[in-house]
Amino acid sequence: MWCMQSLRHRLRLPGFQLWAAGPLSASCSWKTGFSELRRPASPRDQRCAMAGSSQHASYKHLENGGEKKTVICIEGNIASGKTTCLDYFAKNTGIEVLTEPVSKWRNVRGHNPLALMYQDANRWGLTLQTYVQLTMLDRHTKPMISPIRMMERSIHSAKYIFVENLYRSGKMPEVDYVILTEWFDWIVKNMNVSIDLIVYLQTSPGMCYQRLKRRCREEEKVIPMEYLEAIHQLYEDWLINQTLFKVPSPVLVQETKPGTACPEAHIWNRAIGRVFSYLITASAVVR
């Protein structure tokens, strides 16, 4: 049964903050090990639907043979440390890890739409983002081989961050933006692209720019600092301020400090354990 009151709440972890959107009853008993549970300020933009609405449950799990599965998406700017974190879990846990299908974006039957988009976003923005939407849908709907899946970004950030940035910067015509939005809305309505948790690697644009230059990926050589600043602001408005679009799951925020690419293993182990405890409890509330 759905609780009558819907609100956002924030949970603090050592070095982390967890923002959640979903229904919560005053009578609900939470035993998750978090040190603080309180309401933040209400979102300024009332257009943003809460992720805990009856049509978009925050804690909707994938079903596979009757067994519940958990999907976690690692979100963040370019060069924010996503791959490093995913590599840790791939090497040290039994979690299924899916990285972004960048190799596909670089080679579509001999064509490189990723490089073309960075060279001329006005001409190739729709081309790349159409293919990104398709390949990310493939990632979301791929049968899970483990009870827990970690994905690098999601179909949601592809639309809410990168398509949005192209449109706002004037590099995508409104007709292209509307067509991609229609496709995205249909996918969300008709396909299971739900996620259970977003881990947001909150990294300054300046740090991302330094890392980007050090790793010297061919397609990224033309990315200016201004692009990273725009992507960062969109992430902040979506996941922190929650004034851009609805957030499809709770959000675990990890601030990335200079000289670090990924939180220490013991912090990840403790934090993720508590998050799973929270998800189990929350799932019991909304059913």
PDB file of C-alpha atoms in Angstrom:
ATOM      1  CA  MET A   1       0.000   0.000   0.000  1.00  0.00           C
ATOM      2  CA  TRP A   2       1.294   3.441  -0.881  1.00  0.00           C
ATOM      3  CA  CYS A   3       1.862   5.828   2.008  1.00  0.00           C
ATOM      4  CA  MET A   4       0.003   9.131   1.748  1.00  0.00           C
ATOM      5  CA  GLN A   5       3.011  11.385   2.261  1.00  0.00           C
ATOM      6  CA  SER A   6       5.723  11.760  -0.413  1.00  0.00           C
ATOM      7  CA  LEU A   7       8.978  13.491   0.409  1.00  0.00           C
ATOM      8  CA  ARG A   8      12.690  13.580  -0.256  1.00  0.00           C
ATOM      9  CA  HIS A   9      15.126  12.672   2.476  1.00  0.00           C
ATOM     10  CA  ARG A  10      18.861  12.681   2.919  1.00  0.00           C
ATOM     11  CA  LEU A  11      20.987  10.049   4.600  1.00  0.00           C
ATOM     12  CA  ARG A  12      24.591  10.643   5.653  1.00  0.00           C
ATOM     13  CA  LEU A  13      27.360   8.060   5.369  1.00  0.00           C
ATOM     14  CA  PRO A  14      31.080   8.406   6.144  1.00  0.00           C
ATOM     15  CA  GLY A  15      32.215  10.519   3.195  1.00  0.00           C
ATOM     16  CA  PHE A  16      28.874  10.090   1.418  1.00  0.00           C
ATOM     17  CA  GLN A  17      25.444  11.646   1.228  1.00  0.00           C
ATOM     18  CA  LEU A  18      22.386   9.687   0.128  1.00  0.00           C
ATOM     19  CA  TRP A  19      19.499  11.572  -1.424  1.00  0.00           C
ATOM     20  CA  ALA A  20      16.312   9.601  -1.909  1.00  0.00           C
ATOM     21  CA  ALA A  21      12.980  10.375  -3.514  1.00  0.00           C
ATOM     22  CA  GLY A  22      10.035   8.247  -2.562  1.00  0.00           C
ATOM     23  CA  PRO A  23       6.982   7.665  -0.385  1.00  0.00           C
ATOM     24  CA  LEU A  24       7.537   7.574   3.342  1.00  0.00           C
ATOM     25  CA  SER A  25       5.088   7.077   6.178  1.00  0.00           C
ATOM     26  CA  ALA A  26       5.525   8.658   9.596  1.00  0.00           C
ATOM     27  CA  SER A  27       4.843   5.241  11.085  1.00  0.00           C
ATOM     28  CA  CYS A  28       7.570   3.505   9.085  1.00  0.00           C
ATOM     29  CA  SER A  29      10.460   2.149  11.130  1.00  0.00           C
ATOM     30  CA  TRP A  30      13.864   2.517   9.442  1.00  0.00           C
ATOM     31  CA  LYS A  31      16.735   0.356  10.671  1.00  0.00           C
ATOM     32  CA  THR A  32      19.426   0.927   8.086  1.00  0.00           C
ATOM     33  CA  GLY A  33      22.439   2.040  10.095  1.00  0.00           C
ATOM     34  CA  PHE A  34      22.449   5.602   8.720  1.00  0.00           C
ATOM     35  CA  SER A  35      23.360   8.326  11.175  1.00  0.00           C
ATOM     36  CA  GLU A  36      20.905  10.998  10.052  1.00  0.00           C
ATOM     37  CA  LEU A  37      17.483  11.135   8.414  1.00  0.00           C
ATOM     38  CA  ARG A  38      15.948  14.519   7.691  1.00  0.00           C
ATOM     39  CA  ARG A  39      14.126  16.484   5.015  1.00  0.00           C
ATOM     40  CA  PRO A  40      15.966  18.887   2.722  1.00  0.00           C
ATOM     41  CA  ALA A  41      14.358  21.978   1.224  1.00  0.00           C
ATOM     42  CA  SER A  42      11.592  21.362  -1.278  1.00  0.00           C
ATOM     43  CA  PRO A  43      12.643  21.476  -4.950  1.00  0.00           C
ATOM     44  CA  ARG A  44      12.278  24.912  -6.514  1.00  0.00           C
ATOM     45  CA  ASP A  45      10.933  23.630  -9.810  1.00  0.00           C
ATOM     46  CA  GLN A  46       7.533  22.075  -9.258  1.00  0.00           C
ATOM     47  CA  ARG A  47       7.537  20.687 -12.804  1.00  0.00           C
ATOM     48  CA  CYS A  48       9.855  17.914 -11.622  1.00  0.00           C
ATOM     49  CA  ALA A  49       7.746  14.871 -10.716  1.00  0.00           C
ATOM     50  CA  MET A  50       8.919  13.001  -7.635  1.00  0.00           C
ATOM     51  CA  ALA A  51      10.558   9.692  -8.381  1.00  0.00           C
ATOM     52  CA  GLY A  52       8.308   7.998  -5.873  1.00  0.00           C
ATOM     53  CA  SER A  53       5.089   8.617  -7.780  1.00  0.00           C
ATOM     54  CA  SER A  54       2.771   5.720  -8.452  1.00  0.00           C
ATOM     55  CA  GLN A  55       3.876   5.585 -12.087  1.00  0.00           C
ATOM     56  CA  HIS A  56       7.631   5.748 -11.379  1.00  0.00           C
ATOM     57  CA  ALA A  57       8.351   3.848  -8.160  1.00  0.00           C
ATOM     58  CA  SER A  58      11.813   4.647  -6.794  1.00  0.00           C
ATOM     59  CA  TYR A  59      12.553   1.107  -5.752  1.00  0.00           C
ATOM     60  CA  LYS A  60      11.248  -0.890  -8.661  1.00  0.00           C
ATOM     61  CA  HIS A  61      13.447  -3.985  -9.037  1.00  0.00           C
ATOM     62  CA  LEU A  62      14.109  -6.029 -12.124  1.00  0.00           C
ATOM     63  CA  GLU A  63      12.580  -9.463 -11.995  1.00  0.00           C
ATOM     64  CA  ASN A  64      14.365 -12.506 -13.360  1.00  0.00           C
ATOM     65  CA  GLY A  65      12.928 -15.885 -12.608  1.00  0.00           C
ATOM     66  CA  GLY A  66      11.195 -14.521  -9.505  1.00  0.00           C
ATOM     67  CA  GLU A  67      14.482 -13.321  -7.990  1.00  0.00           C
ATOM     68  CA  LYS A  68      14.890  -9.627  -7.291  1.00  0.00           C
ATOM     69  CA  LYS A  69      17.801  -7.890  -8.964  1.00  0.00           C
ATOM     70  CA  THR A  70      19.424  -4.590  -8.069  1.00  0.00           C
ATOM     71  CA  VAL A  71      20.671  -2.098 -10.668  1.00  0.00           C
ATOM     72  CA  ILE A  72      23.140   0.624  -9.662  1.00  0.00           C
ATOM     73  CA  CYS A  73      24.292   3.351 -12.063  1.00  0.00           C
ATOM     74  CA  ILE A  74      27.569   5.198 -11.626  1.00  0.00           C
ATOM     75  CA  GLU A  75      27.036   8.761 -12.836  1.00  0.00           C
ATOM     76  CA  GLY A  76      29.365  11.704 -13.259  1.00  0.00           C
ATOM     77  CA  ASN A  77      31.132  14.049 -15.618  1.00  0.00           C
ATOM     78  CA  ILE A  78      33.660  13.008 -18.234  1.00  0.00           C
ATOM     79  CA  ALA A  79      36.839  11.840 -16.435  1.00  0.00           C
ATOM     80  CA  SER A  80      35.157  11.916 -13.002  1.00  0.00           C
ATOM     81  CA  GLY A  81      36.481   8.454 -12.037  1.00  0.00           C
ATOM     82  CA  LYS A  82      33.605   6.206 -13.127  1.00  0.00           C
ATOM     83  CA  THR A  83      35.739   3.627 -14.929  1.00  0.00           C
ATOM     84  CA  THR A  84      38.182   3.362 -12.004  1.00  0.00           C
ATOM     85  CA  CYS A  85      35.357   2.656  -9.582  1.00  0.00           C
ATOM     86  CA  LEU A  86      33.767   0.087 -11.883  1.00  0.00           C
ATOM     87  CA  ASP A  87      37.134  -1.616 -12.358  1.00  0.00           C
ATOM     88  CA  TYR A  88      37.400  -2.024  -8.586  1.00  0.00           C
ATOM     89  CA  PHE A  89      34.046  -3.785  -8.349  1.00  0.00           C
ATOM     90  CA  ALA A  90      34.694  -5.909 -11.425  1.00  0.00           C
ATOM     91  CA  LYS A  91      37.987  -7.183  -9.971  1.00  0.00           C
ATOM     92  CA  ASN A  92      37.039  -7.542  -6.303  1.00  0.00           C
ATOM     93  CA  THR A  93      33.371  -8.543  -6.188  1.00  0.00           C
ATOM     94  CA  GLY A  94      30.865 -10.790  -7.919  1.00  0.00           C
ATOM     95  CA  ILE A  95      28.892  -7.770  -9.100  1.00  0.00           C
ATOM     96  CA  GLU A  96      28.098  -7.639 -12.811  1.00  0.00           C
ATOM     97  CA  VAL A  97      29.705  -4.520 -14.303  1.00  0.00           C
ATOM     98  CA  LEU A  98      28.626  -2.921 -17.579  1.00  0.00           C
ATOM     99  CA  THR A  99      30.719  -0.054 -18.890  1.00  0.00           C
ATOM    100  CA  GLU A 100      29.505   2.455 -21.449  1.00  0.00           C
ATOM    101  CA  PRO A 101      29.594   0.953 -24.948  1.00  0.00           C
ATOM    102  CA  VAL A 102      32.126   3.550 -26.114  1.00  0.00           C
ATOM    103  CA  SER A 103      33.734   1.107 -28.548  1.00  0.00           C
ATOM    104  CA  LYS A 104      30.409   0.948 -30.400  1.00  0.00           C
ATOM    105  CA  TRP A 105      30.141   4.730 -30.490  1.00  0.00           C
ATOM    106  CA  ARG A 106      33.615   4.869 -32.005  1.00  0.00           C
ATOM    107  CA  ASN A 107      32.965   2.297 -34.702  1.00  0.00           C
ATOM    108  CA  VAL A 108      29.572   1.853 -36.334  1.00  0.00           C
ATOM    109  CA  ARG A 109      30.442  -0.186 -39.419  1.00  0.00           C
ATOM    110  CA  GLY A 110      33.579   1.869 -39.925  1.00  0.00           C
ATOM    111  CA  HIS A 111      32.160   5.238 -38.865  1.00  0.00           C
ATOM    112  CA  ASN A 112      33.057   7.134 -35.657  1.00  0.00           C
ATOM    113  CA  PRO A 113      29.970   9.158 -34.633  1.00  0.00           C
ATOM    114  CA  LEU A 114      31.566  10.041 -31.272  1.00  0.00           C
ATOM    115  CA  ALA A 115      34.484  11.827 -32.921  1.00  0.00           C
ATOM    116  CA  LEU A 116      32.154  13.406 -35.490  1.00  0.00           C
ATOM    117  CA  MET A 117      29.925  14.815 -32.739  1.00  0.00           C
ATOM    118  CA  TYR A 118      32.853  16.423 -30.895  1.00  0.00           C
ATOM    119  CA  GLN A 119      34.101  17.916 -34.183  1.00  0.00           C
ATOM    120  CA  ASP A 120      30.698  19.257 -35.300  1.00  0.00           C
ATOM    121  CA  ALA A 121      27.918  18.873 -32.732  1.00  0.00           C
ATOM    122  CA  ASN A 122      25.419  20.834 -34.826  1.00  0.00           C
ATOM    123  CA  ARG A 123      25.679  18.283 -37.643  1.00  0.00           C
ATOM    124  CA  TRP A 124      26.226  15.042 -35.764  1.00  0.00           C
ATOM    125  CA  GLY A 125      24.571  15.530 -32.356  1.00  0.00           C
ATOM    126  CA  LEU A 126      21.325  13.778 -33.293  1.00  0.00           C
ATOM    127  CA  THR A 127      23.214  10.985 -35.051  1.00  0.00           C
ATOM    128  CA  LEU A 128      25.319  10.147 -32.009  1.00  0.00           C
ATOM    129  CA  GLN A 129      22.584  10.557 -29.407  1.00  0.00           C
ATOM    130  CA  THR A 130      20.173   8.352 -31.354  1.00  0.00           C
ATOM    131  CA  TYR A 131      22.771   5.595 -31.294  1.00  0.00           C
ATOM    132  CA  VAL A 132      23.659   6.261 -27.648  1.00  0.00           C
ATOM    133  CA  GLN A 133      19.985   5.875 -26.724  1.00  0.00           C
ATOM    134  CA  LEU A 134      19.808   2.580 -28.604  1.00  0.00           C
ATOM    135  CA  THR A 135      22.996   1.129 -27.105  1.00  0.00           C
ATOM    136  CA  MET A 136      22.110   2.241 -23.569  1.00  0.00           C
ATOM    137  CA  LEU A 137      18.669   0.649 -23.960  1.00  0.00           C
ATOM    138  CA  ASP A 138      20.479  -2.543 -24.930  1.00  0.00           C
ATOM    139  CA  ARG A 139      22.539  -2.276 -21.719  1.00  0.00           C
ATOM    140  CA  HIS A 140      19.457  -1.773 -19.533  1.00  0.00           C
ATOM    141  CA  THR A 141      17.505  -4.672 -21.042  1.00  0.00           C
ATOM    142  CA  LYS A 142      20.359  -7.164 -21.207  1.00  0.00           C
ATOM    143  CA  PRO A 143      19.561 -10.233 -19.024  1.00  0.00           C
ATOM    144  CA  MET A 144      21.295  -9.960 -15.660  1.00  0.00           C
ATOM    145  CA  ILE A 145      23.833 -12.633 -14.730  1.00  0.00           C
ATOM    146  CA  SER A 146      24.269 -11.503 -11.117  1.00  0.00           C
ATOM    147  CA  PRO A 147      21.916 -10.320  -8.348  1.00  0.00           C
ATOM    148  CA  ILE A 148      23.605  -6.913  -8.561  1.00  0.00           C
ATOM    149  CA  ARG A 149      24.482  -4.957 -11.691  1.00  0.00           C
ATOM    150  CA  MET A 150      26.576  -1.785 -11.868  1.00  0.00           C
ATOM    151  CA  MET A 151      26.305   0.319 -15.016  1.00  0.00           C
ATOM    152  CA  GLU A 152      28.418   3.207 -16.209  1.00  0.00           C
ATOM    153  CA  ARG A 153      25.860   5.958 -16.649  1.00  0.00           C
ATOM    154  CA  SER A 154      22.329   5.213 -17.906  1.00  0.00           C
ATOM    155  CA  ILE A 155      19.775   5.959 -20.574  1.00  0.00           C
ATOM    156  CA  HIS A 156      18.440   8.608 -18.180  1.00  0.00           C
ATOM    157  CA  SER A 157      21.659  10.634 -18.061  1.00  0.00           C
ATOM    158  CA  ALA A 158      22.105  10.218 -21.811  1.00  0.00           C
ATOM    159  CA  LYS A 159      18.861  12.174 -22.221  1.00  0.00           C
ATOM    160  CA  TYR A 160      18.831  14.436 -19.172  1.00  0.00           C
ATOM    161  CA  ILE A 161      22.488  15.487 -19.374  1.00  0.00           C
ATOM    162  CA  PHE A 162      24.004  15.079 -22.825  1.00  0.00           C
ATOM    163  CA  VAL A 163      20.978  15.613 -25.077  1.00  0.00           C
ATOM    164  CA  GLU A 164      19.894  18.459 -22.819  1.00  0.00           C
ATOM    165  CA  ASN A 165      23.315  20.092 -23.074  1.00  0.00           C
ATOM    166  CA  LEU A 166      23.277  19.935 -26.870  1.00  0.00           C
ATOM    167  CA  TYR A 167      19.868  21.565 -26.951  1.00  0.00           C
ATOM    168  CA  ARG A 168      20.607  24.265 -24.362  1.00  0.00           C
ATOM    169  CA  SER A 169      23.880  25.198 -26.022  1.00  0.00           C
ATOM    170  CA  GLY A 170      22.083  25.777 -29.326  1.00  0.00           C
ATOM    171  CA  LYS A 171      23.837  22.880 -31.066  1.00  0.00           C
ATOM    172  CA  MET A 172      20.710  20.754 -31.468  1.00  0.00           C
ATOM    173  CA  PRO A 173      17.627  22.052 -33.323  1.00  0.00           C
ATOM    174  CA  GLU A 174      14.363  21.887 -31.415  1.00  0.00           C
ATOM    175  CA  VAL A 175      12.907  19.346 -33.848  1.00  0.00           C
ATOM    176  CA  ASP A 176      15.820  16.957 -33.148  1.00  0.00           C
ATOM    177  CA  TYR A 177      15.408  17.471 -29.401  1.00  0.00           C
ATOM    178  CA  VAL A 178      11.669  16.808 -29.563  1.00  0.00           C
ATOM    179  CA  ILE A 179      12.144  13.613 -31.590  1.00  0.00           C
ATOM    180  CA  LEU A 180      14.736  12.253 -29.122  1.00  0.00           C
ATOM    181  CA  THR A 181      12.408  13.187 -26.257  1.00  0.00           C
ATOM    182  CA  GLU A 182       9.509  11.337 -27.872  1.00  0.00           C
ATOM    183  CA  TRP A 183      11.687   8.240 -28.258  1.00  0.00           C
ATOM    184  CA  PHE A 184      12.922   8.495 -24.675  1.00  0.00           C
ATOM    185  CA  ASP A 185       9.419   8.945 -23.237  1.00  0.00           C
ATOM    186  CA  TRP A 186       8.191   5.902 -25.171  1.00  0.00           C
ATOM    187  CA  ILE A 187      11.099   3.798 -23.910  1.00  0.00           C
ATOM    188  CA  VAL A 188      10.534   4.788 -20.268  1.00  0.00           C
ATOM    189  CA  LYS A 189       6.820   4.062 -20.579  1.00  0.00           C
ATOM    190  CA  ASN A 190       7.095   0.731 -22.394  1.00  0.00           C
ATOM    191  CA  MET A 191      10.469  -0.761 -21.417  1.00  0.00           C
ATOM    192  CA  ASN A 192      11.983  -1.626 -18.061  1.00  0.00           C
ATOM    193  CA  VAL A 193      14.860   0.820 -17.658  1.00  0.00           C
ATOM    194  CA  SER A 194      14.352   1.284 -13.922  1.00  0.00           C
ATOM    195  CA  ILE A 195      17.308   1.582 -11.574  1.00  0.00           C
ATOM    196  CA  ASP A 196      17.595   1.181  -7.800  1.00  0.00           C
ATOM    197  CA  LEU A 197      20.457   3.518  -6.964  1.00  0.00           C
ATOM    198  CA  ILE A 198      22.535   6.268  -8.560  1.00  0.00           C
ATOM    199  CA  VAL A 199      26.089   6.760  -7.310  1.00  0.00           C
ATOM    200  CA  TYR A 200      27.097  10.280  -8.312  1.00  0.00           C
ATOM    201  CA  LEU A 201      30.845  10.951  -8.438  1.00  0.00           C
ATOM    202  CA  GLN A 202      30.794  14.669  -7.737  1.00  0.00           C
ATOM    203  CA  THR A 203      34.024  15.930  -9.289  1.00  0.00           C
ATOM    204  CA  SER A 204      34.955  19.520 -10.092  1.00  0.00           C
ATOM    205  CA  PRO A 205      35.159  20.443 -13.782  1.00  0.00           C
ATOM    206  CA  GLY A 206      38.752  21.544 -13.236  1.00  0.00           C
ATOM    207  CA  MET A 207      39.799  18.141 -11.933  1.00  0.00           C
ATOM    208  CA  CYS A 208      37.961  16.412 -14.792  1.00  0.00           C
ATOM    209  CA  TYR A 209      39.762  18.630 -17.295  1.00  0.00           C
ATOM    210  CA  GLN A 210      43.171  17.736 -15.836  1.00  0.00           C
ATOM    211  CA  ARG A 211      42.389  14.014 -15.973  1.00  0.00           C
ATOM    212  CA  LEU A 212      40.999  14.297 -19.477  1.00  0.00           C
ATOM    213  CA  LYS A 213      44.229  15.861 -20.719  1.00  0.00           C
ATOM    214  CA  ARG A 214      46.335  13.203 -18.989  1.00  0.00           C
ATOM    215  CA  ARG A 215      44.518  10.229 -20.516  1.00  0.00           C
ATOM    216  CA  CYS A 216      44.769  11.674 -24.067  1.00  0.00           C
ATOM    217  CA  ARG A 217      41.826   9.926 -25.718  1.00  0.00           C
ATOM    218  CA  GLU A 218      41.728  10.986 -29.347  1.00  0.00           C
ATOM    219  CA  GLU A 219      38.066  12.054 -29.446  1.00  0.00           C
ATOM    220  CA  GLU A 220      38.408  14.077 -26.212  1.00  0.00           C
ATOM    221  CA  LYS A 221      41.291  16.304 -27.337  1.00  0.00           C
ATOM    222  CA  VAL A 222      38.843  18.930 -28.617  1.00  0.00           C
ATOM    223  CA  ILE A 223      36.696  19.076 -25.435  1.00  0.00           C
ATOM    224  CA  PRO A 224      36.962  22.564 -23.848  1.00  0.00           C
ATOM    225  CA  MET A 225      36.694  23.377 -20.140  1.00  0.00           C
ATOM    226  CA  GLU A 226      33.361  25.109 -20.813  1.00  0.00           C
ATOM    227  CA  TYR A 227      31.831  21.819 -21.963  1.00  0.00           C
ATOM    228  CA  LEU A 228      32.789  20.085 -18.712  1.00  0.00           C
ATOM    229  CA  GLU A 229      31.401  23.010 -16.703  1.00  0.00           C
ATOM    230  CA  ALA A 230      28.073  22.755 -18.534  1.00  0.00           C
ATOM    231  CA  ILE A 231      27.845  18.985 -17.973  1.00  0.00           C
ATOM    232  CA  HIS A 232      28.718  19.456 -14.287  1.00  0.00           C
ATOM    233  CA  GLN A 233      25.970  22.044 -13.791  1.00  0.00           C
ATOM    234  CA  LEU A 234      23.378  19.798 -15.431  1.00  0.00           C
ATOM    235  CA  TYR A 235      24.352  16.919 -13.130  1.00  0.00           C
ATOM    236  CA  GLU A 236      24.101  19.213 -10.099  1.00  0.00           C
ATOM    237  CA  ASP A 237      20.663  20.460 -11.136  1.00  0.00           C
ATOM    238  CA  TRP A 238      19.426  16.924 -11.857  1.00  0.00           C
ATOM    239  CA  LEU A 239      20.812  14.939  -8.916  1.00  0.00           C
ATOM    240  CA  ILE A 240      21.578  17.481  -6.171  1.00  0.00           C
ATOM    241  CA  ASN A 241      19.172  20.395  -6.610  1.00  0.00           C
ATOM    242  CA  GLN A 242      16.579  18.141  -8.277  1.00  0.00           C
ATOM    243  CA  THR A 243      15.204  21.033 -10.324  1.00  0.00           C
ATOM    244  CA  LEU A 244      15.864  19.669 -13.816  1.00  0.00           C
ATOM    245  CA  PHE A 245      14.113  16.321 -14.365  1.00  0.00           C
ATOM    246  CA  LYS A 246      12.735  13.638 -12.100  1.00  0.00           C
ATOM    247  CA  VAL A 247      15.338  11.470 -10.399  1.00  0.00           C
ATOM    248  CA  PRO A 248      14.617   7.760 -11.011  1.00  0.00           C
ATOM    249  CA  SER A 249      16.194   6.437  -7.787  1.00  0.00           C
ATOM    250  CA  PRO A 250      17.955   7.381  -4.552  1.00  0.00           C
ATOM    251  CA  VAL A 251      21.279   9.148  -5.093  1.00  0.00           C
ATOM    252  CA  LEU A 252      24.505   8.355  -3.251  1.00  0.00           C
ATOM    253  CA  VAL A 253      26.898  11.302  -3.585  1.00  0.00           C
ATOM    254  CA  GLN A 254      30.658  10.779  -3.423  1.00  0.00           C
ATOM    255  CA  GLU A 255      32.800  13.894  -3.544  1.00  0.00           C
ATOM    256  CA  THR A 256      36.013  13.175  -5.414  1.00  0.00           C
ATOM    257  CA  LYS A 257      38.955  15.067  -3.934  1.00  0.00           C
ATOM    258  CA  PRO A 258      42.208  16.005  -5.683  1.00  0.00           C
ATOM    259  CA  GLY A 259      44.586  13.075  -6.022  1.00  0.00           C
ATOM    260  CA  THR A 260      41.873  10.413  -5.736  1.00  0.00           C
ATOM    261  CA  ALA A 261      40.046   8.534  -8.460  1.00  0.00           C
ATOM    262  CA  CYS A 262      37.893   6.267  -6.320  1.00  0.00           C
ATOM    263  CA  PRO A 263      36.923   5.980  -2.638  1.00  0.00           C
ATOM    264  CA  GLU A 264      38.953   3.561  -0.544  1.00  0.00           C
ATOM    265  CA  ALA A 265      37.756  -0.041  -0.634  1.00  0.00           C
ATOM    266  CA  HIS A 266      36.719  -0.212   3.032  1.00  0.00           C
ATOM    267  CA  ILE A 267      34.539   2.891   2.635  1.00  0.00           C
ATOM    268  CA  TRP A 268      32.863   1.427  -0.444  1.00  0.00           C
ATOM    269  CA  ASN A 269      32.250  -1.899   1.308  1.00  0.00           C
ATOM    270  CA  ARG A 270      30.683  -0.254   4.368  1.00  0.00           C
ATOM    271  CA  ALA A 271      28.651   2.276   2.400  1.00  0.00           C
ATOM    272  CA  ILE A 272      27.278  -0.161  -0.162  1.00  0.00           C
ATOM    273  CA  GLY A 273      26.282  -2.587   2.590  1.00  0.00           C
ATOM    274  CA  ARG A 274      24.252   0.122   4.271  1.00  0.00           C
ATOM    275  CA  VAL A 275      22.708   1.226   0.983  1.00  0.00           C
ATOM    276  CA  PHE A 276      21.517  -2.312   0.257  1.00  0.00           C
ATOM    277  CA  SER A 277      19.990  -2.458   3.737  1.00  0.00           C
ATOM    278  CA  TYR A 278      18.197   0.788   2.947  1.00  0.00           C
ATOM    279  CA  LEU A 279      16.937  -0.469  -0.408  1.00  0.00           C
ATOM    280  CA  ILE A 280      15.537  -3.643   1.138  1.00  0.00           C
ATOM    281  CA  THR A 281      13.679  -1.635   3.775  1.00  0.00           C
ATOM    282  CA  ALA A 282      12.432   0.934   1.273  1.00  0.00           C
ATOM    283  CA  SER A 283      11.243  -1.792  -1.084  1.00  0.00           C
ATOM    284  CA  ALA A 284       9.165  -3.283   1.710  1.00  0.00           C
ATOM    285  CA  VAL A 285       7.564   0.130   2.353  1.00  0.00           C
ATOM    286  CA  VAL A 286       6.456   0.855  -1.209  1.00  0.00           C
ATOM    287  CA  ARG A 287       5.037  -2.570  -2.021  1.00  0.00           C
TER     288      ARG A 287
END
